[in-house]
PDB file of N, CA and C in Angstrom:
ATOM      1  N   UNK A 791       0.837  -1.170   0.000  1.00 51.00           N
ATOM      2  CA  UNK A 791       0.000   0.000   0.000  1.00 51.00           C
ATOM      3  C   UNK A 791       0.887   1.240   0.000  1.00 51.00           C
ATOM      4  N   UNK A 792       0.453   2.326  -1.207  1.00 60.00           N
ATOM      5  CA  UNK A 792       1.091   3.479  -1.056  1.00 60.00           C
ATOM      6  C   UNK A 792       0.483   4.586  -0.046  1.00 60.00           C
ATOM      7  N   UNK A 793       1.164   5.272   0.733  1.00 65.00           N
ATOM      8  CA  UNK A 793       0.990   5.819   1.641  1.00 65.00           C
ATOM      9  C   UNK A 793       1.400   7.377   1.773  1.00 65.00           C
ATOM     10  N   UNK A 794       2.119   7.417   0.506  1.00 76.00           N
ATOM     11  CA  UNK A 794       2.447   9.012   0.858  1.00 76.00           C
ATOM     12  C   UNK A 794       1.980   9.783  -0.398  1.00 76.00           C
ATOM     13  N   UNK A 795       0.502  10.151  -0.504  1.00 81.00           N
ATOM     14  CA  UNK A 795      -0.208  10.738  -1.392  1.00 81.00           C
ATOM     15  C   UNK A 795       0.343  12.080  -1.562  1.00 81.00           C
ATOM     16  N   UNK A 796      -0.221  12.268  -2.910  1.00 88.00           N
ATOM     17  CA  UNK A 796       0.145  13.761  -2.830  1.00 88.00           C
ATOM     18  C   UNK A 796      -0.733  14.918  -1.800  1.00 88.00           C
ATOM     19  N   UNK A 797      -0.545  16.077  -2.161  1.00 91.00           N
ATOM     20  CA  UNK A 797      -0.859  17.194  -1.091  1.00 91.00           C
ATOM     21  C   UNK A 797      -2.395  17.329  -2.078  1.00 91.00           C
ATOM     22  N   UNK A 798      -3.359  18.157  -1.553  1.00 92.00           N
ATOM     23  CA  UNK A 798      -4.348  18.277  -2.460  1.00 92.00           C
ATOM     24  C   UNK A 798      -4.776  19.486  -2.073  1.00 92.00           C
ATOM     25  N   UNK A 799      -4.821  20.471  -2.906  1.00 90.00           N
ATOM     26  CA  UNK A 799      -5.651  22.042  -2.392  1.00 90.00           C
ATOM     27  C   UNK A 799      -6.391  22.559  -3.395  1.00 90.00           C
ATOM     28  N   UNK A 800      -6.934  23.841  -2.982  1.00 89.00           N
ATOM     29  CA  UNK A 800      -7.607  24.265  -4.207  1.00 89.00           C
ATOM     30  C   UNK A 800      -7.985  26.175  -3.726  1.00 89.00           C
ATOM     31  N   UNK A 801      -7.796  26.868  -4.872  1.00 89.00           N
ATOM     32  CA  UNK A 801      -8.446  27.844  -4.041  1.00 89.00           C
ATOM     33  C   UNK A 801      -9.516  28.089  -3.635  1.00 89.00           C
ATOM     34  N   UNK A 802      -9.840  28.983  -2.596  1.00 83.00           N
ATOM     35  CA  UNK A 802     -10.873  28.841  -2.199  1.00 83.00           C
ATOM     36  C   UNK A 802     -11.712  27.724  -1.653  1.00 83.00           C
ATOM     37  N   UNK A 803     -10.950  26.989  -1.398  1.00 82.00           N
ATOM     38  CA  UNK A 803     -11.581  25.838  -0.769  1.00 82.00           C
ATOM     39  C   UNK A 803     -12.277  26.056   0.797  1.00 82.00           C
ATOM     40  N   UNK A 804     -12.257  26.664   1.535  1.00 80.00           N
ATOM     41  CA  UNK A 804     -12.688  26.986   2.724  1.00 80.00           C
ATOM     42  C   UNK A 804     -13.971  27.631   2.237  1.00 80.00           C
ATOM     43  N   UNK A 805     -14.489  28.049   1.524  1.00 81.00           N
ATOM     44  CA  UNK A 805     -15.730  28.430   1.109  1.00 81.00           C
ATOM     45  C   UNK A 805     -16.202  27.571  -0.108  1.00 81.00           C
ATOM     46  N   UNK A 806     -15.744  27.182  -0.496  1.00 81.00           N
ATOM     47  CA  UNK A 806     -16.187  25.895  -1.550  1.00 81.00           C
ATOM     48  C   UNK A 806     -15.334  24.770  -1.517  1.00 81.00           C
ATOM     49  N   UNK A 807     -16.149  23.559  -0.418  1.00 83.00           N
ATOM     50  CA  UNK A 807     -15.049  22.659  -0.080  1.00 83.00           C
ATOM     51  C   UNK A 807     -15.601  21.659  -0.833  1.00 83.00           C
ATOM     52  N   UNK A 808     -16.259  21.607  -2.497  1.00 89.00           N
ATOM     53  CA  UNK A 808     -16.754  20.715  -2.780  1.00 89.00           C
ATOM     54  C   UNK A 808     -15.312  20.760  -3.929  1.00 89.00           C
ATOM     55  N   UNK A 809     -14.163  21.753  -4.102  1.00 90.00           N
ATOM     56  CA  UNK A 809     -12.984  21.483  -4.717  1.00 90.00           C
ATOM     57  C   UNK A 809     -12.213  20.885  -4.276  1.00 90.00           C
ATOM     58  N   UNK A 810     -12.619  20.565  -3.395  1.00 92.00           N
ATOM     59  CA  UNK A 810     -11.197  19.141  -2.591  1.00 92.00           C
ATOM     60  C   UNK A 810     -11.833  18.212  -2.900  1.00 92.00           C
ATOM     61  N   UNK A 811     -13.309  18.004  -2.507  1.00 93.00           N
ATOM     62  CA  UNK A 811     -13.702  16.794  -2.830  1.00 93.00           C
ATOM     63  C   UNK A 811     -13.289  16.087  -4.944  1.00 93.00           C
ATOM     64  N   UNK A 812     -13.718  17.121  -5.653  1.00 93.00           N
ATOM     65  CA  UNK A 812     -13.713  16.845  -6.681  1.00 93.00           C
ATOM     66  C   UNK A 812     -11.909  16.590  -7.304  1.00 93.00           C
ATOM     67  N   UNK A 813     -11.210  17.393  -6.675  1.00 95.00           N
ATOM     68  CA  UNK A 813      -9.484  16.815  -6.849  1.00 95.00           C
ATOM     69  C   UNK A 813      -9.581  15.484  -6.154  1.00 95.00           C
ATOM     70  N   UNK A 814     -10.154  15.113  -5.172  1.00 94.00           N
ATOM     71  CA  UNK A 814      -9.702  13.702  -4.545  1.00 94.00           C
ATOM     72  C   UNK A 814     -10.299  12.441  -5.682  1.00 94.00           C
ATOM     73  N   UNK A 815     -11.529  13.245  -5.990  1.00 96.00           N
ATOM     74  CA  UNK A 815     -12.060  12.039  -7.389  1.00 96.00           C
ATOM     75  C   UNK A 815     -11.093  12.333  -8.360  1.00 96.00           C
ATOM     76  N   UNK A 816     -10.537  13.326  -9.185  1.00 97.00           N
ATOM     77  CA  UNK A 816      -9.908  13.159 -10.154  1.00 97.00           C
ATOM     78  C   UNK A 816      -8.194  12.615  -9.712  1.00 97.00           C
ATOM     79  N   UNK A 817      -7.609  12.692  -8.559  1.00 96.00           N
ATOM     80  CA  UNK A 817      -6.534  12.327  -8.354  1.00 96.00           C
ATOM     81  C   UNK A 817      -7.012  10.609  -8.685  1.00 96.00           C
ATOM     82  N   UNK A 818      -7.848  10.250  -8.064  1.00 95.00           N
ATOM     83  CA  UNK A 818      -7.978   8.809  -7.885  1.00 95.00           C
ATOM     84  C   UNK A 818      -8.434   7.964  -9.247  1.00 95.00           C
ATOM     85  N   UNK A 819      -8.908   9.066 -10.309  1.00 97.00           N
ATOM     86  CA  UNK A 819      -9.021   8.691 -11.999  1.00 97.00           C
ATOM     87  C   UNK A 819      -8.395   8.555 -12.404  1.00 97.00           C
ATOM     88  N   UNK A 820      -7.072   9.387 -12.327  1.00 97.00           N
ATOM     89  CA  UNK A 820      -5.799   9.481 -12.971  1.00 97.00           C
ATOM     90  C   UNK A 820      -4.557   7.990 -12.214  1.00 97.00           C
ATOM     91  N   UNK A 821      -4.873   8.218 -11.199  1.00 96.00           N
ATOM     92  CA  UNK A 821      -4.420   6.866 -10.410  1.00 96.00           C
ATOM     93  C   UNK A 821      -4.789   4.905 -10.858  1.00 96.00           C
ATOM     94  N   UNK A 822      -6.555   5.700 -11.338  1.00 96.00           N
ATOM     95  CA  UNK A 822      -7.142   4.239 -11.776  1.00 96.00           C
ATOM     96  C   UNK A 822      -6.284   4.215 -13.472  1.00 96.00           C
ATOM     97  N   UNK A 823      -6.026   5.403 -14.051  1.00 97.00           N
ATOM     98  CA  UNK A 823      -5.734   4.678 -15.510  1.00 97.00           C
ATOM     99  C   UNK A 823      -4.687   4.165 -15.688  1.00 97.00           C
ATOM    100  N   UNK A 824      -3.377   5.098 -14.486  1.00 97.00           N
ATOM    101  CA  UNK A 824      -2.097   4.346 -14.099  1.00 97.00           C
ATOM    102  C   UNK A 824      -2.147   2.931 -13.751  1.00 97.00           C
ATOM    103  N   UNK A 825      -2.998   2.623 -13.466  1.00 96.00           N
ATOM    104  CA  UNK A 825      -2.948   0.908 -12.847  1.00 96.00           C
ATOM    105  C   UNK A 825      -3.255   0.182 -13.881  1.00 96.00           C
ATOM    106  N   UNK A 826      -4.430   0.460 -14.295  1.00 97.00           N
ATOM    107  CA  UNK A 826      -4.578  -0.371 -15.717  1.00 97.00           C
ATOM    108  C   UNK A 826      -3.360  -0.190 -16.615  1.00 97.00           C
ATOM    109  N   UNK A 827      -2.453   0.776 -16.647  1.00 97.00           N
ATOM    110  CA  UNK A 827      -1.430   0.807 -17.507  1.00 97.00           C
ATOM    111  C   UNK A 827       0.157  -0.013 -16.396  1.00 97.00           C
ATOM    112  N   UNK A 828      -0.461  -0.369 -15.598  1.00 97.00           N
ATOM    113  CA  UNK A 828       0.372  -1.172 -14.815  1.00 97.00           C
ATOM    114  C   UNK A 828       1.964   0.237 -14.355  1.00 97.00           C
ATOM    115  N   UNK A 829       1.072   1.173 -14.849  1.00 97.00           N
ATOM    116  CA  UNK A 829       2.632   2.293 -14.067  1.00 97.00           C
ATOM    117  C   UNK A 829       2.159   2.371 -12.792  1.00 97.00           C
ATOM    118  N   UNK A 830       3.166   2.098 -12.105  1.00 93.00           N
ATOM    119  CA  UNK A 830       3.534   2.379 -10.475  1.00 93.00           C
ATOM    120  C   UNK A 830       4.096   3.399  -9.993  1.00 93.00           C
ATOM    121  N   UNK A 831       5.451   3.332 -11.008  1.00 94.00           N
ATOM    122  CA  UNK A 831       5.830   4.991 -11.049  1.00 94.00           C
ATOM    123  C   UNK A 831       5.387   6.244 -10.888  1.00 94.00           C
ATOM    124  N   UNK A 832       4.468   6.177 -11.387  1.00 95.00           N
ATOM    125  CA  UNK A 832       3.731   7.827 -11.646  1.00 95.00           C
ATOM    126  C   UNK A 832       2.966   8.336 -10.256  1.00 95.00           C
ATOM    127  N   UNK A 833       2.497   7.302  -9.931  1.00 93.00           N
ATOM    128  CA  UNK A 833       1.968   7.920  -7.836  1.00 93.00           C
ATOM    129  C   UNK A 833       3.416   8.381  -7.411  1.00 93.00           C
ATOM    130  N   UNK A 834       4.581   7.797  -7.743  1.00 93.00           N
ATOM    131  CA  UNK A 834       6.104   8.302  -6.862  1.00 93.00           C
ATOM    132  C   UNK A 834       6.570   9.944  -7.666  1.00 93.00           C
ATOM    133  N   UNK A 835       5.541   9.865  -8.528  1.00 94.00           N
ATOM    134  CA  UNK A 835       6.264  11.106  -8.980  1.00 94.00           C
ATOM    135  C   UNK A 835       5.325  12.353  -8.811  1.00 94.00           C
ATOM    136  N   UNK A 836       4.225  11.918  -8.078  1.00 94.00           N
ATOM    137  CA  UNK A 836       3.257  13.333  -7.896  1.00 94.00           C
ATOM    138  C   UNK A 836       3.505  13.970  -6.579  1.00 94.00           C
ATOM    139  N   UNK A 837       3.299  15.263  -6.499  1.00 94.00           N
ATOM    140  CA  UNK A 837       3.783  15.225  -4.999  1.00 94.00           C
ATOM    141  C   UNK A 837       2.434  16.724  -5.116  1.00 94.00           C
ATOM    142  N   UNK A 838       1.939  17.271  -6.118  1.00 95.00           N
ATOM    143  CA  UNK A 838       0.347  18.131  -5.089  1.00 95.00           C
ATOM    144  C   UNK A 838      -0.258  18.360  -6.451  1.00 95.00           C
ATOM    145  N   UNK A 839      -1.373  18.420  -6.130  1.00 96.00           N
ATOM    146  CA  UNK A 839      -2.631  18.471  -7.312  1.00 96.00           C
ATOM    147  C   UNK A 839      -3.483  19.656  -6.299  1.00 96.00           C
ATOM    148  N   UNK A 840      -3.445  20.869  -7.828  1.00 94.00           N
ATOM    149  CA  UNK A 840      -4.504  21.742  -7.095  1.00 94.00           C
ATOM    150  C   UNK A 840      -5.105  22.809  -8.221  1.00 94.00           C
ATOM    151  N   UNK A 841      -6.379  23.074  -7.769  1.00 94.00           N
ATOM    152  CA  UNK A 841      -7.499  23.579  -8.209  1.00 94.00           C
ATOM    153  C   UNK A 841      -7.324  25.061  -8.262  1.00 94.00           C
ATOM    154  N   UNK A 842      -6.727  25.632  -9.407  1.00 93.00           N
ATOM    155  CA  UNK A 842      -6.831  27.281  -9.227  1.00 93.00           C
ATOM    156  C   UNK A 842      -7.718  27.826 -10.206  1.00 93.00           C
ATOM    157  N   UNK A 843      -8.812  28.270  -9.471  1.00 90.00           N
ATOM    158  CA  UNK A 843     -10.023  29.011 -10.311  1.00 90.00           C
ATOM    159  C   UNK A 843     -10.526  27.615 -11.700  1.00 90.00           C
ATOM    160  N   UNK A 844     -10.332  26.998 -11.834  1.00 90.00           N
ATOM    161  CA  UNK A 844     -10.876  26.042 -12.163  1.00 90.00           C
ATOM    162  C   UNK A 844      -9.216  25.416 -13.568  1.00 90.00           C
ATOM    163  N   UNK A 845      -8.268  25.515 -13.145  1.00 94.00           N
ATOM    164  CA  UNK A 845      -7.021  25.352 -14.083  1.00 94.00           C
ATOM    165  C   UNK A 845      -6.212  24.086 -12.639  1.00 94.00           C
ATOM    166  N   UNK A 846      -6.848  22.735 -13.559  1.00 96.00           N
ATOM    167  CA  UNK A 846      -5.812  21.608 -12.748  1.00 96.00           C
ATOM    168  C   UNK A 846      -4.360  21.928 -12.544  1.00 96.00           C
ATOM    169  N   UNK A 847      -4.106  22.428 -11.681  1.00 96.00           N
ATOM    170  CA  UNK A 847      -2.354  22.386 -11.371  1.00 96.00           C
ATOM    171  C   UNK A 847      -1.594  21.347 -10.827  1.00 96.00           C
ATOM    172  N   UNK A 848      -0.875  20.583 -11.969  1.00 96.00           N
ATOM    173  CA  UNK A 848      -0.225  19.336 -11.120  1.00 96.00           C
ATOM    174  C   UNK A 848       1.234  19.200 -10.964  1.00 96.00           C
ATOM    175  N   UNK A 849       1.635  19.277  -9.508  1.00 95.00           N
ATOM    176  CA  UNK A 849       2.886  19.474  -9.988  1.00 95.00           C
ATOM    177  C   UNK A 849       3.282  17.865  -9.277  1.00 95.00           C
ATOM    178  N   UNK A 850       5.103  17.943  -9.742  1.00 95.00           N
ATOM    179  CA  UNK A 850       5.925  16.703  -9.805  1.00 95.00           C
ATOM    180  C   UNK A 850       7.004  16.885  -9.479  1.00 95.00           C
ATOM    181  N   UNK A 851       7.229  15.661  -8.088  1.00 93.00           N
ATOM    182  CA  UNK A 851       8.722  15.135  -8.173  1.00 93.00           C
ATOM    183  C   UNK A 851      10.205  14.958  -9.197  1.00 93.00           C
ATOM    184  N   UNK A 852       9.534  14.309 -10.063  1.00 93.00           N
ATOM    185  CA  UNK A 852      10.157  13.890 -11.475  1.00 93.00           C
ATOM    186  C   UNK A 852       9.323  14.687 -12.703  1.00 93.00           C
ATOM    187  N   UNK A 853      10.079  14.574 -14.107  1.00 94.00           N
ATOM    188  CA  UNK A 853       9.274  14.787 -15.076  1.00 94.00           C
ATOM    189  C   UNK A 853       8.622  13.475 -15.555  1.00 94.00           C
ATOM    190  N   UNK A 854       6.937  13.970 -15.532  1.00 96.00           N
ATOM    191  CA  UNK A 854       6.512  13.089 -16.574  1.00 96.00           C
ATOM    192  C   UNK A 854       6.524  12.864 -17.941  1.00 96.00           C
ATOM    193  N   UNK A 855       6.006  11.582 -17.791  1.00 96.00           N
ATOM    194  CA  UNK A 855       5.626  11.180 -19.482  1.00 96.00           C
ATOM    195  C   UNK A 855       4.624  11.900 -19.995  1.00 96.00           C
ATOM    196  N   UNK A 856       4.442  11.641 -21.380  1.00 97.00           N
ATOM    197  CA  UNK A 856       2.898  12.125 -21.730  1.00 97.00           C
ATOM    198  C   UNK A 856       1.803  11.636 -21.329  1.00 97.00           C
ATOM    199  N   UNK A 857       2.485  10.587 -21.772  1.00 97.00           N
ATOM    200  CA  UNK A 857       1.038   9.467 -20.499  1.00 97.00           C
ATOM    201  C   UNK A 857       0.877   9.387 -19.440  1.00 97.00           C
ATOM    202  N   UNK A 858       1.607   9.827 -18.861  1.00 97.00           N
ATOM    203  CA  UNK A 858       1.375  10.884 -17.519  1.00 97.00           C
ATOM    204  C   UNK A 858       0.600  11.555 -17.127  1.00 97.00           C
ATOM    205  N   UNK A 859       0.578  12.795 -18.259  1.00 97.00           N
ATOM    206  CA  UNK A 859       0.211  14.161 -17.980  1.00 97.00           C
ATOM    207  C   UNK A 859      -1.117  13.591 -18.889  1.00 97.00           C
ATOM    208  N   UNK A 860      -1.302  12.890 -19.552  1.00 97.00           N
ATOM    209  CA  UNK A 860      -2.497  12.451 -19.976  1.00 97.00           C
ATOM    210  C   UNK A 860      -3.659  11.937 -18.622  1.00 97.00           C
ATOM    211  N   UNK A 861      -2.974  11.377 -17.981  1.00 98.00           N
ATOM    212  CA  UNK A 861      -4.166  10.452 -17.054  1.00 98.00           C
ATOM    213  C   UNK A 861      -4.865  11.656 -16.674  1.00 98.00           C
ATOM    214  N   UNK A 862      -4.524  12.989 -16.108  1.00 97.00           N
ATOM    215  CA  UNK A 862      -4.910  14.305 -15.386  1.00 97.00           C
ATOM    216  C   UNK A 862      -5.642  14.726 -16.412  1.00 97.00           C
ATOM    217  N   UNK A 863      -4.815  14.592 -17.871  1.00 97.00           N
ATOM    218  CA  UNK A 863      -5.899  15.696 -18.731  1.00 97.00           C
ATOM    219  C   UNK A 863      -6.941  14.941 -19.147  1.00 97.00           C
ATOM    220  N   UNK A 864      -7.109  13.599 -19.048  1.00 98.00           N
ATOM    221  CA  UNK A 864      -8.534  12.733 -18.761  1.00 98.00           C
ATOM    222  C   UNK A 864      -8.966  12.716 -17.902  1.00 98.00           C
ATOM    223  N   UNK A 865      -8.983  12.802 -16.272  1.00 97.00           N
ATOM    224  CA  UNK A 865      -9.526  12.786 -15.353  1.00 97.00           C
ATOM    225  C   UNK A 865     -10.618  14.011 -15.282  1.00 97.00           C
ATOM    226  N   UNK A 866      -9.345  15.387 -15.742  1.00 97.00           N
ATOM    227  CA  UNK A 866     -10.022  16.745 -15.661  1.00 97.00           C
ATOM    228  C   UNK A 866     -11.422  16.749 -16.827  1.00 97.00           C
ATOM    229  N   UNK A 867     -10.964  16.228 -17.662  1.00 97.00           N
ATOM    230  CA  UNK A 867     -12.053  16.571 -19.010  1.00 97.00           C
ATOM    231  C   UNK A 867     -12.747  15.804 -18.596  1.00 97.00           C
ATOM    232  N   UNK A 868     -13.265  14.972 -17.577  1.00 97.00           N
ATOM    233  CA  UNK A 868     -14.315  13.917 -17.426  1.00 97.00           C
ATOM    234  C   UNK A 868     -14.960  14.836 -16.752  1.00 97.00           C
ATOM    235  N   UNK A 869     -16.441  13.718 -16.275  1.00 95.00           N
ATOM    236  CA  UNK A 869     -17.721  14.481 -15.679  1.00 95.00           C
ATOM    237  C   UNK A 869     -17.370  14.724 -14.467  1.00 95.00           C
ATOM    238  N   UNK A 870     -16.168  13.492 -13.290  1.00 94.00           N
ATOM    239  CA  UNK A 870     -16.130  14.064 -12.396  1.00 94.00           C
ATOM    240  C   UNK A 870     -15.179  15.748 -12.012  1.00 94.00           C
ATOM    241  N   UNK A 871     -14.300  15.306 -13.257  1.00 93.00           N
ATOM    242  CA  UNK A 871     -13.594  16.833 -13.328  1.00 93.00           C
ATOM    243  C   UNK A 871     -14.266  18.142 -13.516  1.00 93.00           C
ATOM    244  N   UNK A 872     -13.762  18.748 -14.132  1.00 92.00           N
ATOM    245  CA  UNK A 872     -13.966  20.087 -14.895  1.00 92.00           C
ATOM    246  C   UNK A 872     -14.663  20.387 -15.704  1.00 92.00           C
ATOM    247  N   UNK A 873     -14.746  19.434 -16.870  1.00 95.00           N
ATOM    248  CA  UNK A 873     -14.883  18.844 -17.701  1.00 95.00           C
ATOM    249  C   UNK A 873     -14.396  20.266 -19.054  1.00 95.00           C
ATOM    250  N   UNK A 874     -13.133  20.483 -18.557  1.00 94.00           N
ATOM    251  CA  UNK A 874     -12.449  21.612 -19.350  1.00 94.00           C
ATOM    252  C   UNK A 874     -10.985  20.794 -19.811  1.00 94.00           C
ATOM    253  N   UNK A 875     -10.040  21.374 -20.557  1.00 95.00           N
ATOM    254  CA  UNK A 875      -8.630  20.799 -20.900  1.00 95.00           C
ATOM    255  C   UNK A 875      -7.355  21.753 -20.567  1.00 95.00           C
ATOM    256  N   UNK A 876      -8.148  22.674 -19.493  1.00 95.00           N
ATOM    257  CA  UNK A 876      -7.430  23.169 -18.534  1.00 95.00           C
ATOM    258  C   UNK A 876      -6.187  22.555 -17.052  1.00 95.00           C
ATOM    259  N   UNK A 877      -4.993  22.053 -17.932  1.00 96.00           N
ATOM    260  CA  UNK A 877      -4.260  21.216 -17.188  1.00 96.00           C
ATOM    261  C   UNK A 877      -2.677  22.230 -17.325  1.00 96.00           C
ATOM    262  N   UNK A 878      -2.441  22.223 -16.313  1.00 95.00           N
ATOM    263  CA  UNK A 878      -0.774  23.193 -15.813  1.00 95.00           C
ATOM    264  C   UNK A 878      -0.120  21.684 -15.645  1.00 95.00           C
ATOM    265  N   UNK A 879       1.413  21.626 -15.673  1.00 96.00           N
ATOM    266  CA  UNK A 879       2.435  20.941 -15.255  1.00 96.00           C
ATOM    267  C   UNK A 879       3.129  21.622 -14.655  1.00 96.00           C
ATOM    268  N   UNK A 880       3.740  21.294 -13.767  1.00 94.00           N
ATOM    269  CA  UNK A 880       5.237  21.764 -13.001  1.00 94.00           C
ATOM    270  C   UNK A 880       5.745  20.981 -12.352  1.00 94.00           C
ATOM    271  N   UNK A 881       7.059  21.090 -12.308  1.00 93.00           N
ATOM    272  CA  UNK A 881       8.345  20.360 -11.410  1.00 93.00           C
ATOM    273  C   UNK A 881       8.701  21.135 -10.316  1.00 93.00           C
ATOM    274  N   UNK A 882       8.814  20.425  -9.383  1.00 88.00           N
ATOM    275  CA  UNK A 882       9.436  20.971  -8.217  1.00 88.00           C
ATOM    276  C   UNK A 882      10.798  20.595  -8.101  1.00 88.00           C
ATOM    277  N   UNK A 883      11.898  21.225  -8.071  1.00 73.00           N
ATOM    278  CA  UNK A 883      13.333  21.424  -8.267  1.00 73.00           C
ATOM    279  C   UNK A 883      13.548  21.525  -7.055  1.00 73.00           C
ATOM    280  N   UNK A 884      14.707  20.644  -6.750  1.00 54.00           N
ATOM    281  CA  UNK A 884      15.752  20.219  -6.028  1.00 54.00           C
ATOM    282  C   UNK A 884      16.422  21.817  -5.761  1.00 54.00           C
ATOM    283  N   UNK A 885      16.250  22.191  -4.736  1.00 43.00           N
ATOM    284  CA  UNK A 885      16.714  23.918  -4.074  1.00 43.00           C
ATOM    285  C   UNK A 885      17.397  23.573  -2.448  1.00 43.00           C
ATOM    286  N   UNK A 886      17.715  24.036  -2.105  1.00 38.00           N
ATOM    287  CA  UNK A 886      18.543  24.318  -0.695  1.00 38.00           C
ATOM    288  C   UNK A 886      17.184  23.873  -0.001  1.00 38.00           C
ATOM    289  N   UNK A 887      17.185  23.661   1.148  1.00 39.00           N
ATOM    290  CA  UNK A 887      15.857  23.386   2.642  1.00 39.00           C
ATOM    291  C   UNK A 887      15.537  24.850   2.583  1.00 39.00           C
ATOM    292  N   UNK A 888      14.307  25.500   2.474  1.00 40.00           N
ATOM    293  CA  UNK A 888      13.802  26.504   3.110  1.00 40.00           C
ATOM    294  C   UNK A 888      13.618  26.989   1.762  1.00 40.00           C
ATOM    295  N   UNK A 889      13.480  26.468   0.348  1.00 40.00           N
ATOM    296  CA  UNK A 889      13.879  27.506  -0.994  1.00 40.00           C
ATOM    297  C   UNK A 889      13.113  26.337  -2.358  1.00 40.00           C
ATOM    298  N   UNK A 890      11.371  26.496  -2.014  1.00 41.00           N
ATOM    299  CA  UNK A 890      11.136  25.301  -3.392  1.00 41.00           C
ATOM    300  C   UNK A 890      10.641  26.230  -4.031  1.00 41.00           C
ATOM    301  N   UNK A 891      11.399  25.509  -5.466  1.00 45.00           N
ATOM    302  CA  UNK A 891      11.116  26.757  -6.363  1.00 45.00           C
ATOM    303  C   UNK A 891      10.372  25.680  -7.575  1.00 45.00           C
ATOM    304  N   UNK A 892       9.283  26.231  -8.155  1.00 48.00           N
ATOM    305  CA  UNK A 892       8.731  25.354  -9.451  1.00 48.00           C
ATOM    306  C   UNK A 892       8.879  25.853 -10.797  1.00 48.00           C
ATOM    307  N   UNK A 893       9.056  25.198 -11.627  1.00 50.00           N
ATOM    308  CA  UNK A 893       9.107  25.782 -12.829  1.00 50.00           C
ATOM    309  C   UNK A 893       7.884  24.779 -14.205  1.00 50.00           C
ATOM    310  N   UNK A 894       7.494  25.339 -14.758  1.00 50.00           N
ATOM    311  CA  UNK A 894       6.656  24.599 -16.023  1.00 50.00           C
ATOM    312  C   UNK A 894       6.947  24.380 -16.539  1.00 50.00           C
ATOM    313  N   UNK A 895       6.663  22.811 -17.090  1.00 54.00           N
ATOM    314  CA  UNK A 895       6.727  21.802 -17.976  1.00 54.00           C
ATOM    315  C   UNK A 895       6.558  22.004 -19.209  1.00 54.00           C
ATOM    316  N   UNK A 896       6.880  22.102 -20.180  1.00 51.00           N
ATOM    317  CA  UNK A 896       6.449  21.526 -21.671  1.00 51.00           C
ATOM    318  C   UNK A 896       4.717  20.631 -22.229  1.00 51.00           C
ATOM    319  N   UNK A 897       3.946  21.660 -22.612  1.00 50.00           N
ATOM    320  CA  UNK A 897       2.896  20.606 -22.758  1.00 50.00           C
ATOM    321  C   UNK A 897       3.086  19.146 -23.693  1.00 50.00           C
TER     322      UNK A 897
END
């Protein structure tokens, strides 16, 4: 059992906490297509999924694949998502303790 999920936020979530709920369904879509594709990898490489004004922001440990960044931009375009093709990438870079800095991915 994996145990160290990613982080999950969204804005505005303290007044609309039905955006956490709906990242926890699409994290777990994108999770179900990884399995059927037998990648294991790709849960080790997410580290926070979040909801800004309605633009999936996912960022990563590692760089993904396309098929990667695919499972999210299917999860999002589904009914439980967004159902928009509003998907961000970013990496979180290796910086000193006290200094994370992200930068964007390549669609």
């Amino acid at each position: 059992m994996y145990l160290d999920h990613p982080k999950i936020s969204a804005t505005n979530s303290e007044t609309e906490p039905d955006r956490i709920e709906r990242l926890s369904r699409v994290y777990g879509y994108a999770m179900g297509l990884a399995d059927i594709d037998r990648n294991t990898a790709c849960i080790t490489k997410l580290a926070k999924i979040h909801d800004h004004k309605g633009t999936l922001m996912v960022i990563w440990h590692e760089t993904p694949t396309p098929t990667e960044k695919n499972y999210f931009m299917r999860a999002w375009q589904s009914r439980i998502g967004d159902e928009s093709d509003q998907v961000e990438h970013a990496l979180i870079l290796n910086e000193p303790v006290g200094e994370t800095a992200q930068t964007s991915l390549p669609a």
